[in-house]
XYZ file of N, CA and C in Angstrom:
849
model
N -53.799 30.373 -3.465
C -52.837 31.174 -2.725
C -51.822 31.773 -3.696
N -51.442 33.020 -3.472
C -50.531 33.696 -4.376
C -49.128 33.089 -4.260
N -48.377 33.068 -5.391
C -47.024 32.502 -5.357
C -46.114 33.170 -4.335
N -46.309 34.495 -4.101
C -45.449 35.193 -3.144
C -45.636 34.625 -1.732
N -46.907 34.369 -1.360
C -47.181 33.811 -0.038
C -46.681 32.381 0.061
N -46.836 31.620 -1.032
C -46.331 30.250 -1.034
C -44.813 30.238 -0.902
N -44.159 31.163 -1.586
C -42.704 31.274 -1.468
C -42.290 31.559 -0.032
N -43.020 32.479 0.613
C -42.703 32.840 1.999
C -42.911 31.651 2.929
N -44.049 30.943 2.754
C -44.313 29.778 3.605
C -43.260 28.700 3.399
N -42.884 28.469 2.132
C -41.857 27.469 1.846
C -40.547 27.834 2.510
N -40.168 29.108 2.427
C -38.921 29.567 3.042
C -38.964 29.402 4.557
N -40.105 29.745 5.157
C -40.222 29.628 6.613
C -40.154 28.173 7.070
N -40.870 27.294 6.372
C -40.809 25.869 6.720
C -39.392 25.326 6.542
N -38.731 25.732 5.443
C -37.374 25.241 5.199
C -36.408 25.737 6.276
N -36.533 27.007 6.644
C -35.680 27.546 7.701
C -35.951 26.845 9.028
N -37.234 26.551 9.289
C -37.582 25.824 10.506
C -36.984 24.428 10.530
N -37.045 23.741 9.383
C -36.479 22.390 9.302
C -34.968 22.428 9.497
N -34.307 23.397 8.859
C -32.858 23.516 9.016
C -32.483 23.865 10.454
N -33.304 24.711 11.082
C -33.038 25.073 12.479
C -33.161 23.859 13.391
N -34.205 23.054 13.168
C -34.373 21.842 13.979
C -33.212 20.873 13.778
N -32.762 20.755 12.521
C -31.636 19.856 12.270
C -30.355 20.408 12.898
N -30.206 21.729 12.897
C -29.034 22.327 13.544
C -29.049 22.052 15.050
N -30.231 22.188 15.654
C -30.370 21.896 17.086
C -30.054 20.431 17.356
N -30.544 19.558 16.465
C -30.280 18.121 16.620
C -28.793 17.826 16.534
N -28.125 18.429 15.534
C -26.685 18.207 15.381
C -25.926 18.720 16.600
N -26.323 19.914 17.108
C -25.664 20.483 18.283
C -25.857 19.596 19.503
N -27.097 19.086 19.664
C -27.388 18.218 20.808
C -26.579 16.927 20.735
N -26.486 16.342 19.528
C -25.723 15.105 19.385
C -24.247 15.352 19.662
N -23.760 16.552 19.327
C -22.372 16.877 19.640
C -22.138 17.025 21.135
N -23.097 17.624 21.835
C -22.967 17.834 23.272
C -23.135 16.542 24.068
N -23.852 15.584 23.481
C -24.072 14.297 24.166
C -23.347 13.191 23.412
N -22.095 13.449 23.085
C -21.312 12.494 22.285
C -21.099 11.169 23.006
N -21.245 11.152 24.324
C -21.066 9.897 25.060
C -22.197 8.915 24.786
N -23.300 9.398 24.252
C -24.436 8.526 23.917
C -24.581 8.419 22.390
N -23.452 8.267 21.709
C -23.478 8.290 20.243
C -24.329 7.171 19.653
N -24.264 5.979 20.243
C -25.052 4.865 19.716
C -26.546 5.135 19.873
N -26.949 5.612 21.050
C -28.357 5.914 21.297
C -28.851 7.046 20.393
N -28.033 8.070 20.249
C -28.399 9.189 19.371
C -28.545 8.734 17.918
N -27.645 7.862 17.485
C -27.693 7.373 16.107
C -28.963 6.565 15.858
N -29.336 5.739 16.817
C -30.571 4.943 16.684
C -31.786 5.856 16.601
N -31.843 6.840 17.493
C -32.981 7.761 17.489
C -33.003 8.630 16.230
N -31.839 9.017 15.733
C -31.801 9.794 14.490
C -32.336 8.965 13.330
N -31.969 7.688 13.294
C -32.510 6.805 12.259
C -34.021 6.690 12.353
N -34.548 6.565 13.587
C -35.998 6.494 13.773
C -36.664 7.798 13.317
N -36.031 8.931 13.661
C -36.585 10.227 13.263
C -36.643 10.355 11.744
N -35.578 9.960 11.049
C -35.565 10.040 9.585
C -36.597 9.095 8.979
N -36.789 7.929 9.596
C -37.816 6.996 9.118
C -39.206 7.605 9.254
N -39.465 8.253 10.380
C -40.765 8.893 10.590
C -40.971 10.056 9.620
N -39.910 10.804 9.331
C -39.999 11.894 8.346
C -40.349 11.318 6.971
N -39.680 10.211 6.595
C -39.944 9.587 5.295
C -41.375 9.061 5.215
N -41.865 8.445 6.287
C -43.243 7.940 6.311
C -44.240 9.093 6.162
N -43.959 10.198 6.828
C -44.845 11.364 6.729
C -44.861 11.918 5.316
N -43.703 11.935 4.654
C -43.614 12.470 3.298
C -44.332 11.574 2.290
N -44.087 10.273 2.365
C -44.617 9.379 1.344
C -46.064 8.948 1.611
N -46.469 8.832 2.879
C -47.793 8.306 3.206
C -48.756 9.360 3.731
N -48.305 10.584 3.881
C -49.214 11.646 4.280
C -49.053 12.054 5.731
N -49.563 13.243 6.033
C -49.410 13.805 7.375
C -50.135 12.972 8.428
N -51.357 12.493 8.111
C -52.122 11.743 9.096
C -51.391 10.473 9.506
N -50.892 9.729 8.507
C -50.150 8.504 8.819
C -48.892 8.833 9.618
N -48.211 9.915 9.230
C -47.012 10.313 9.943
C -47.290 10.674 11.388
N -48.414 11.378 11.632
C -48.769 11.733 13.011
C -49.075 10.494 13.841
N -49.787 9.545 13.232
C -50.091 8.299 13.946
C -48.809 7.552 14.277
N -47.894 7.458 13.301
C -46.623 6.781 13.541
C -45.831 7.477 14.640
N -45.848 8.816 14.637
C -45.155 9.557 15.689
C -45.805 9.354 17.050
N -47.130 9.278 17.083
C -47.814 9.038 18.352
C -47.471 7.653 18.914
N -47.369 6.678 18.017
C -46.966 5.330 18.457
C -45.560 5.375 19.040
N -44.650 6.106 18.336
C -43.282 6.230 18.847
C -43.268 6.944 20.194
N -44.015 8.044 20.319
C -44.044 8.794 21.583
C -44.610 7.934 22.711
N -45.646 7.148 22.394
C -46.226 6.265 23.419
C -45.201 5.225 23.869
N -44.502 4.627 22.888
C -43.493 3.638 23.249
C -42.354 4.250 24.039
N -41.893 5.416 23.590
C -40.810 6.112 24.284
C -41.252 6.538 25.678
N -42.471 7.044 25.794
C -42.977 7.456 27.102
C -43.121 6.286 28.051
N -43.545 5.142 27.517
C -43.680 3.950 28.351
C -42.327 3.537 28.921
N -41.298 3.557 28.076
C -39.950 3.202 28.536
C -39.473 4.182 29.604
N -39.757 5.475 29.407
C -39.323 6.475 30.366
C -40.041 6.308 31.706
N -41.339 6.018 31.666
C -42.089 5.793 32.909
C -41.561 4.565 33.637
N -41.267 3.520 32.854
C -40.739 2.295 33.473
C -39.411 2.572 34.160
N -38.537 3.315 33.468
C -37.235 3.611 34.058
C -37.354 4.468 35.315
N -38.243 5.432 35.296
C -38.324 6.383 36.400
C -39.108 5.843 37.582
N -40.202 5.121 37.303
C -41.092 4.691 38.388
C -40.746 3.292 38.871
N -40.652 2.356 37.964
C -40.468 0.968 38.363
C -39.001 0.618 38.588
N -38.124 1.094 37.718
C -36.705 0.759 37.867
C -35.953 1.773 38.715
N -36.647 2.862 39.089
C -36.050 3.905 39.936
C -34.744 4.427 39.328
N -34.805 4.679 38.004
C -33.645 5.232 37.300
C -33.978 6.638 36.806
N -32.957 7.461 36.722
C -33.151 8.813 36.195
C -33.259 8.753 34.667
N -34.297 9.384 34.146
C -34.468 9.411 32.692
C -33.396 10.303 32.084
N -32.694 9.760 31.083
C -31.590 10.518 30.473
C -32.114 11.670 29.622
N -31.266 12.689 29.494
C -31.607 13.847 28.673
C -31.801 13.442 27.214
N -31.071 12.430 26.770
C -31.182 11.963 25.387
C -32.598 11.498 25.092
N -33.192 10.712 25.981
C -34.541 10.191 25.759
C -35.575 11.310 25.798
N -35.350 12.299 26.666
C -36.285 13.422 26.726
C -36.233 14.229 25.432
N -35.020 14.467 24.930
C -34.868 15.231 23.688
C -35.550 14.527 22.518
N -35.306 13.225 22.398
C -35.839 12.485 21.252
C -37.311 12.112 21.414
N -37.935 12.522 22.510
C -39.352 12.227 22.696
C -40.209 12.971 21.684
N -39.883 14.253 21.438
C -40.714 15.081 20.564
C -40.004 15.567 19.301
N -38.665 15.446 19.240
C -37.954 15.951 18.070
C -38.371 15.263 16.772
N -38.564 13.929 16.742
C -39.033 13.302 15.490
C -40.368 13.861 15.001
N -41.274 14.147 15.947
C -42.566 14.721 15.567
C -42.375 16.111 14.962
N -41.537 16.937 15.605
C -41.300 18.282 15.087
C -40.669 18.236 13.697
N -39.685 17.341 13.507
C -39.047 17.216 12.198
C -40.044 16.758 11.136
N -40.910 15.813 11.485
C -41.887 15.285 10.527
C -42.885 16.352 10.098
N -43.401 17.103 11.064
C -44.416 18.114 10.749
C -43.821 19.241 9.907
N -42.629 19.711 10.278
C -42.021 20.821 9.548
C -41.609 20.381 8.147
N -41.072 19.159 8.014
C -40.678 18.690 6.682
C -41.912 18.483 5.807
N -43.004 18.031 6.397
C -44.256 17.909 5.624
C -44.696 19.277 5.122
N -44.528 20.302 5.953
C -44.855 21.653 5.506
C -43.995 22.095 4.335
N -42.696 21.773 4.387
C -41.807 22.101 3.266
C -42.286 21.408 1.993
N -42.585 20.107 2.107
C -42.993 19.330 0.933
C -44.307 19.840 0.358
N -45.279 20.108 1.220
C -46.599 20.529 0.750
C -46.553 21.900 0.083
N -45.871 22.838 0.680
C -45.816 24.173 0.085
C -45.015 24.153 -1.216
N -44.001 23.296 -1.287
C -43.245 23.166 -2.538
C -44.122 22.607 -3.645
N -44.926 21.579 -3.313
C -45.836 21.006 -4.304
C -46.887 22.028 -4.735
N -47.408 22.795 -3.785
C -48.382 23.832 -4.125
C -47.763 24.888 -5.027
N -46.508 25.226 -4.735
C -45.815 26.224 -5.549
C -45.596 25.701 -6.964
N -45.225 24.422 -7.092
C -45.054 23.826 -8.410
C -46.374 23.802 -9.175
N -47.462 23.459 -8.476
C -48.785 23.447 -9.110
C -49.176 24.836 -9.573
N -48.900 25.845 -8.743
C -49.235 27.222 -9.090
C -48.426 27.684 -10.299
N -47.139 27.316 -10.325
C -46.296 27.692 -11.462
C -46.793 27.030 -12.731
N -47.169 25.740 -12.641
C -47.717 25.028 -13.805
C -48.999 25.687 -14.285
N -49.854 26.058 -13.313
C -51.119 26.710 -13.667
C -50.865 28.047 -14.357
N -49.905 28.808 -13.839
C -49.582 30.097 -14.450
C -49.025 29.911 -15.853
N -48.187 28.872 -16.025
C -47.629 28.608 -17.358
C -48.724 28.226 -18.340
N -49.676 27.383 -17.872
C -50.787 26.997 -18.735
C -51.664 28.199 -19.074
N -51.886 29.058 -18.084
C -52.689 30.251 -18.334
C -51.993 31.178 -19.322
N -50.675 31.277 -19.179
C -49.925 32.122 -20.106
C -50.029 31.576 -21.524
N -49.916 30.224 -21.651
C -50.057 29.613 -22.970
C -51.457 29.823 -23.525
N -52.453 29.709 -22.630
C -53.841 29.826 -23.075
C -54.163 31.230 -23.555
N -53.636 32.244 -22.852
C -53.997 33.616 -23.179
C -52.933 34.331 -24.008
N -51.882 33.595 -24.374
C -50.854 34.200 -25.205
C -51.356 34.341 -26.627
N -50.932 35.399 -27.300
C -51.372 35.643 -28.667
C -50.540 34.883 -29.683
N -49.378 34.339 -29.256
C -48.508 33.614 -30.179
C -48.110 32.273 -29.570
N -48.056 31.254 -30.411
C -47.617 29.935 -29.984
C -46.098 29.862 -30.096
N -45.440 29.413 -29.020
C -43.985 29.407 -28.987
C -43.361 28.421 -29.948
N -44.011 27.292 -30.206
C -43.418 26.255 -31.056
C -43.540 26.588 -32.537
N -44.691 27.110 -32.953
C -44.932 27.357 -34.378
C -44.771 28.816 -34.771
N -44.737 29.711 -33.764
C -44.645 31.160 -34.003
C -45.856 31.680 -34.787
N -46.981 30.994 -34.615
C -48.227 31.445 -35.234
C -49.151 32.021 -34.169
N -50.136 32.773 -34.596
C -51.127 33.305 -33.676
C -51.958 32.152 -33.102
N -52.489 32.375 -31.896
C -53.223 31.329 -31.198
C -54.732 31.585 -31.261
N -55.478 30.749 -30.520
C -56.938 30.862 -30.493
C -57.385 32.236 -30.014
N -56.682 32.764 -29.000
C -57.035 34.083 -28.471
C -56.986 35.126 -29.577
N -55.890 35.115 -30.339
C -55.749 36.076 -31.433
C -56.782 35.821 -32.525
N -57.099 34.534 -32.754
C -58.083 34.227 -33.799
C -59.435 34.864 -33.477
N -59.904 34.691 -32.246
C -61.217 35.233 -31.890
C -61.221 36.763 -31.926
N -60.121 37.366 -31.525
C -60.053 38.826 -31.590
C -60.067 39.303 -33.040
N -59.231 38.669 -33.877
C -59.143 39.094 -35.276
C -60.410 38.756 -36.049
N -60.986 37.592 -35.771
C -62.196 37.193 -36.488
C -63.345 38.154 -36.205
N -63.382 38.676 -34.967
C -64.406 39.667 -34.657
C -64.263 40.910 -35.532
N -63.013 41.342 -35.756
C -62.755 42.496 -36.624
C -63.110 42.160 -38.065
N -62.719 40.962 -38.524
C -63.024 40.541 -39.888
C -64.538 40.528 -40.135
N -65.283 39.955 -39.189
C -66.733 39.846 -39.364
C -67.405 41.214 -39.329
N -66.925 42.082 -38.444
C -67.501 43.433 -38.379
C -67.225 44.182 -39.681
N -66.022 44.036 -40.216
C -65.693 44.645 -41.511
C -66.559 44.077 -42.616
N -66.797 42.766 -42.559
C -67.648 42.107 -43.560
C -69.061 42.667 -43.540
N -69.613 42.871 -42.344
C -70.979 43.386 -42.231
C -71.060 44.849 -42.672
N -70.028 45.613 -42.324
C -70.092 47.043 -42.605
C -69.858 47.361 -44.081
N -68.949 46.621 -44.707
C -68.583 46.961 -46.085
C -68.980 45.869 -47.088
N -69.718 44.880 -46.615
C -70.189 43.786 -47.489
C -69.022 43.072 -48.178
N -67.974 42.828 -47.402
C -66.821 42.084 -47.912
C -66.917 40.660 -47.374
N -66.887 39.653 -48.233
C -67.001 38.273 -47.743
C -65.775 37.873 -46.921
N -66.035 37.134 -45.866
C -64.972 36.616 -44.998
C -65.131 35.103 -44.896
N -64.015 34.394 -44.975
C -64.035 32.940 -44.840
C -62.937 32.506 -43.882
N -63.110 31.343 -43.337
C -62.051 30.748 -42.529
C -61.819 29.324 -43.003
N -60.554 28.927 -42.980
C -60.169 27.566 -43.352
C -59.652 26.875 -42.102
N -60.232 25.728 -41.771
C -59.765 24.912 -40.650
C -58.994 23.723 -41.216
N -57.840 23.454 -40.668
C -56.949 22.415 -41.203
C -56.506 21.500 -40.073
N -56.605 20.204 -40.307
C -56.109 19.204 -39.369
C -55.342 18.120 -40.122
N -54.620 17.296 -39.365
C -53.887 16.176 -39.954
C -54.818 14.966 -40.053
N -54.798 14.324 -41.198
C -55.591 13.109 -41.365
C -54.893 11.950 -40.635
N -55.687 11.057 -40.084
C -55.181 9.879 -39.355
C -54.254 10.301 -38.212
N -54.708 11.263 -37.416
C -53.868 11.814 -36.361
C -53.432 10.747 -35.355
N -54.360 9.876 -34.945
C -54.017 8.838 -33.972
C -52.926 7.921 -34.476
N -53.028 7.507 -35.736
C -52.013 6.622 -36.314
C -50.667 7.340 -36.434
N -50.708 8.625 -36.786
C -49.459 9.388 -36.910
C -48.731 9.487 -35.571
N -49.482 9.687 -34.495
C -48.860 9.772 -33.164
C -48.167 8.459 -32.805
N -48.729 7.346 -33.255
C -48.144 6.039 -32.945
C -46.949 5.721 -33.840
N -47.005 6.137 -35.109
C -45.964 5.778 -36.066
C -44.743 6.701 -36.002
N -44.971 7.937 -35.604
C -43.878 8.913 -35.592
C -43.323 9.082 -34.186
N -42.038 9.321 -34.114
C -41.445 9.660 -32.823
C -41.875 11.071 -32.426
N -41.590 11.430 -31.195
C -41.979 12.764 -30.734
C -41.288 13.848 -31.548
N -40.009 13.618 -31.863
C -39.268 14.608 -32.654
C -39.823 14.697 -34.078
N -40.169 13.554 -34.664
C -40.721 13.550 -36.021
C -42.088 14.226 -36.056
N -42.902 13.983 -35.025
C -44.229 14.605 -34.985
C -44.100 16.121 -34.829
N -43.163 16.562 -33.974
C -42.935 17.999 -33.807
C -42.463 18.618 -35.116
N -41.600 17.890 -35.847
C -41.133 18.392 -37.147
C -42.281 18.482 -38.144
N -43.213 17.527 -38.062
C -44.381 17.559 -38.949
C -45.251 18.780 -38.658
N -45.428 19.107 -37.394
C -46.212 20.286 -37.016
C -45.541 21.552 -37.540
N -44.224 21.614 -37.418
C -43.508 22.795 -37.911
C -43.602 22.901 -39.437
N -43.540 21.744 -40.110
C -43.651 21.754 -41.574
C -45.012 22.270 -42.009
N -46.066 21.775 -41.368
C -47.418 22.233 -41.700
C -47.564 23.724 -41.429
N -46.991 24.192 -40.321
C -47.090 25.613 -39.975
C -46.359 26.477 -40.990
N -45.152 26.050 -41.383
C -44.411 26.821 -42.391
C -45.148 26.831 -43.730
N -45.741 25.695 -44.081
C -46.485 25.614 -45.342
C -47.624 26.614 -45.364
N -48.381 26.662 -44.279
C -49.514 27.586 -44.216
C -49.032 29.035 -44.299
N -47.921 29.303 -43.630
C -47.415 30.671 -43.612
C -46.943 31.114 -45.002
N -46.370 30.173 -45.753
C -45.829 30.514 -47.065
C -46.855 30.409 -48.185
N -47.856 29.546 -48.011
C -48.804 29.299 -49.097
C -49.970 30.279 -49.100
N -50.078 31.116 -48.064
C -51.180 32.067 -47.995
C -50.721 33.448 -48.427
N -51.680 34.295 -48.750
C -51.364 35.654 -49.171
C -50.981 36.513 -47.971
N -50.414 37.671 -48.251
C -49.947 38.538 -47.170
C -51.078 39.019 -46.277
N -52.281 39.191 -46.854
C -53.394 39.673 -46.036
C -54.232 38.537 -45.454
N -53.820 37.286 -45.679
C -54.445 36.147 -45.003
C -53.700 35.903 -43.692
N -54.434 35.606 -42.634
C -53.824 35.451 -41.312
C -53.936 33.989 -40.879
N -52.801 33.421 -40.466
C -52.728 32.002 -40.104
C -52.651 31.872 -38.580
N -53.336 30.858 -38.046
C -53.398 30.633 -36.602
C -53.175 29.152 -36.295
N -52.593 28.886 -35.134
C -52.492 27.524 -34.599
C -53.419 27.487 -33.390
N -54.616 26.929 -33.570
C -55.692 27.134 -32.598
C -55.863 25.990 -31.616
N -55.191 24.863 -31.847
C -55.355 23.731 -30.914
C -54.082 22.901 -30.922
N -53.432 22.790 -29.756
C -52.206 22.009 -29.660
C -52.498 20.546 -29.377
N -53.563 20.258 -28.624
C -53.884 18.876 -28.280
C -54.259 18.075 -29.516
N -55.199 18.602 -30.285
C -55.539 18.042 -31.596
C -55.069 19.067 -32.607
N -53.830 18.929 -33.115
C -53.251 19.997 -33.944
C -54.223 20.526 -34.993
N -54.569 21.792 -34.857
C -55.541 22.433 -35.733
C -55.049 23.826 -36.084
N -55.092 24.111 -37.372
C -54.725 25.439 -37.861
C -55.970 26.112 -38.439
N -55.940 27.425 -38.509
C -57.034 28.177 -39.106
C -56.448 29.338 -39.905
N -57.143 29.700 -40.955
C -56.742 30.833 -41.789
C -57.952 31.738 -41.959
N -57.756 33.022 -41.714
C -58.800 34.020 -41.956
C -58.507 34.720 -43.274
N -59.532 34.804 -44.138
C -59.329 35.399 -45.458
C -60.482 36.338 -45.792
N -60.170 37.418 -46.486
C -61.205 38.275 -47.057
C -61.533 37.731 -48.449
N -62.390 36.734 -48.491
C -62.813 36.136 -49.760
C -64.058 35.300 -49.511
N -64.708 34.902 -50.582
C -65.875 34.044 -50.420
C -65.424 32.588 -50.346
N -66.392 31.680 -50.283
C -66.064 30.272 -50.093
C -65.303 29.722 -51.295
N -65.634 30.182 -52.495
C -64.935 29.711 -53.698
C -63.474 30.138 -53.678
N -63.226 31.384 -53.269
C -61.853 31.854 -53.178
C -61.080 31.119 -52.091
N -61.770 30.823 -50.986
C -61.128 30.074 -49.905
C -60.777 28.662 -50.358
N -61.614 28.092 -51.236
C -61.330 26.754 -51.750
C -60.058 26.753 -52.600
N -59.851 27.809 -53.363
C -58.615 27.932 -54.148
C -57.407 27.988 -53.209
N -57.523 28.777 -52.144
C -56.429 28.869 -51.167
C -56.187 27.528 -50.494
N -57.274 26.795 -50.194
C -57.137 25.485 -49.559
C -56.412 24.501 -50.471
N -56.751 24.526 -51.754
C -56.069 23.645 -52.706
C -54.577 23.988 -52.798
N -54.282 25.288 -52.747
C -52.877 25.718 -52.793
C -52.134 25.230 -51.547
N -52.800 25.299 -50.421
C -52.191 24.831 -49.174
C -51.938 23.323 -49.236
N -52.898 22.575 -49.714
C -52.758 21.123 -49.789
C -51.586 20.729 -50.706
N -51.502 21.395 -51.863
C -50.429 21.098 -52.817
C -49.067 21.472 -52.243
N -48.993 22.642 -51.617
C -47.732 23.110 -51.047
C -47.287 22.199 -49.904
N -48.224 21.712 -49.106
C -47.882 20.827 -47.991
C -47.292 19.523 -48.512
N -47.902 18.954 -49.543
C -47.380 17.714 -50.118
C -45.968 17.927 -50.659
N -45.720 19.082 -51.282
C -44.389 19.364 -51.820
C -43.363 19.537 -50.703
N -43.745 20.234 -49.631
C -42.836 20.428 -48.508
C -42.528 19.098 -47.817
N -43.542 18.254 -47.705
C -43.362 16.969 -47.035
C -42.416 16.070 -47.819
N -42.475 16.155 -49.122
C -41.603 15.326 -49.962
C -40.141 15.703 -49.790
N -39.869 16.902 -49.289
C -38.498 17.366 -49.101
C -37.944 17.035 -47.721
N -38.736 16.291 -46.925
C -38.294 15.906 -45.591
C -37.685 14.502 -45.645
N -36.352 14.377 -45.679
C -35.735 13.058 -45.843
C -35.902 12.137 -44.644
N -36.061 12.704 -43.439
C -36.161 11.881 -42.241
C -37.593 11.502 -41.903
N -38.551 11.872 -42.752
C -39.946 11.542 -42.492
C -40.229 10.117 -42.979
N -40.741 9.234 -42.114
C -41.015 7.855 -42.522
C -42.052 7.799 -43.649
N -42.080 6.659 -44.310
C -43.002 6.474 -45.428
C -44.397 6.164 -44.890
N -45.074 7.214 -44.436
C -46.438 7.073 -43.919
C -47.342 8.041 -44.657
N -48.625 7.729 -44.631
C -49.603 8.569 -45.324
C -49.892 9.805 -44.482
N -49.353 10.931 -44.907
C -49.571 12.195 -44.200
C -50.284 13.151 -45.150
N -51.463 13.554 -44.771
C -52.213 14.503 -45.589
C -53.067 15.369 -44.678
N -53.715 16.356 -45.273
C -54.508 17.317 -44.518
C -55.995 17.085 -44.755
N -56.772 17.354 -43.727
C -58.223 17.464 -43.900
C -58.584 18.928 -43.699
N -59.394 19.442 -44.594
C -59.656 20.887 -44.642
C -61.154 21.140 -44.658
N -61.547 22.112 -43.874
C -62.929 22.561 -43.871
C -62.996 24.057 -44.073
N -64.014 24.510 -44.800
C -64.132 25.936 -45.131
C -65.510 26.424 -44.714
N -65.533 27.591 -44.084
C -66.793 28.227 -43.724
C -66.727 29.690 -44.116
N -67.861 30.228 -44.495
C -67.931 31.618 -44.941
C -68.905 32.390 -44.073
N -68.747 33.695 -44.075
C -69.659 34.559 -43.313
C -70.958 34.800 -44.057
N -71.082 34.218 -45.259
C -72.283 34.454 -46.062
C -73.557 33.974 -45.383
N -73.609 32.770 -44.777
C -74.852 32.374 -44.109
C -75.209 33.335 -42.980
N -76.456 33.655 -42.885
C -76.894 34.608 -41.848
C -76.675 34.052 -40.449
N -76.591 32.711 -40.337
C -76.436 32.095 -39.023
C -75.048 32.348 -38.434
N -74.069 32.610 -39.286
C -72.696 32.836 -38.817
C -72.554 34.304 -38.421
N -72.564 34.568 -37.118
C -72.511 35.945 -36.638
C -71.328 36.199 -35.713
N -70.741 35.136 -35.177
C -69.652 35.304 -34.213
C -68.435 34.493 -34.656
N -67.239 34.832 -34.138
C -66.043 34.049 -34.457
C -66.182 32.583 -34.076
N -66.836 32.311 -32.950
C -67.010 30.920 -32.525
C -67.852 30.142 -33.524
N -68.914 30.764 -34.032
C -69.770 30.097 -35.016
C -69.010 29.860 -36.320
N -68.173 30.815 -36.705
C -67.388 30.658 -37.926
C -66.397 29.506 -37.785
N -65.698 29.456 -36.651
C -64.754 28.375 -36.426
C -65.459 27.024 -36.347
N -66.571 26.974 -35.631
C -67.314 25.725 -35.491
C -67.791 25.220 -36.852
N -68.253 26.121 -37.689
C -68.719 25.732 -39.015
C -67.576 25.168 -39.861
N -66.386 25.783 -39.767
C -65.239 25.284 -40.529
C -64.792 23.917 -40.024
N -64.758 23.736 -38.699
C -64.383 22.438 -38.143
C -65.399 21.367 -38.517
N -66.658 21.748 -38.566
C -67.699 20.799 -38.971
C -67.467 20.332 -40.409
N -67.010 21.229 -41.252
C -66.777 20.888 -42.662
C -65.596 19.914 -42.825
N -64.664 19.908 -41.872
C -63.551 18.953 -41.975
C -64.030 17.521 -41.908
N -65.191 17.295 -41.294
C -65.729 15.936 -41.183
C -66.145 15.379 -42.539
N -66.366 16.256 -43.492
C -66.827 15.816 -44.818
C -65.702 15.773 -45.847
N -64.473 16.108 -45.393
C -63.340 16.080 -46.312
C -62.755 14.662 -46.334
N -63.266 13.850 -47.203
C -62.808 12.464 -47.306
C -62.075 12.235 -48.616
């Protein structure tokens, strides 16, 4: 469902709930002589609303039906067996708790759907964005677009193209040993290192946030890419040594290099996969 429709439904349910509460407040004011009875029924109504919210609409409806059955039984007893006139208060509170429960459930459900939709849109924006907000580097989307251009240029003009894939060694241990702020600082340090240690015509990307992974596209063969990788590794170690708040833990990079030279590498995905595969052999 589109966010605009969800917004409208949420507004309508909220207005309905407020209207019902306004009617309830007005009724309690007009029947002030039954303040104790009204207070008891209001407490029951709020309890039924809470049960509907926390345990679901079906449970809430069942609880309301039990209340209506009990209330109806009392009213029948008063009118038929005790020959008493059923008070307006009991008639009002017969169905008002049910109405409040159903409308409040609608408010809660549409709000949750709206939050889910907003989260989904934010994730989609992150997924299809060309730049990562934390590192200010190009993302996977940009990598595949640019790599396609690099490979086409390589085929047309016989210029070698390589990609370097970079990850953190002992990632699981680093997540446990470093605080969230320290880990974020480590990601920024690695990103700055890559940006500064590469040439102006080399393009750096942050291609995976879950398993922090960087990639570099270069117009060079595998030997030239290896020189760039060594420069990156050395520069990263130097930058890390300048971080006074970084704990004394083993932080290093694992690097894999793939080139467009093999005939099997024809697409950006194959180039990236080949580079990531090479990281497994960087021991």
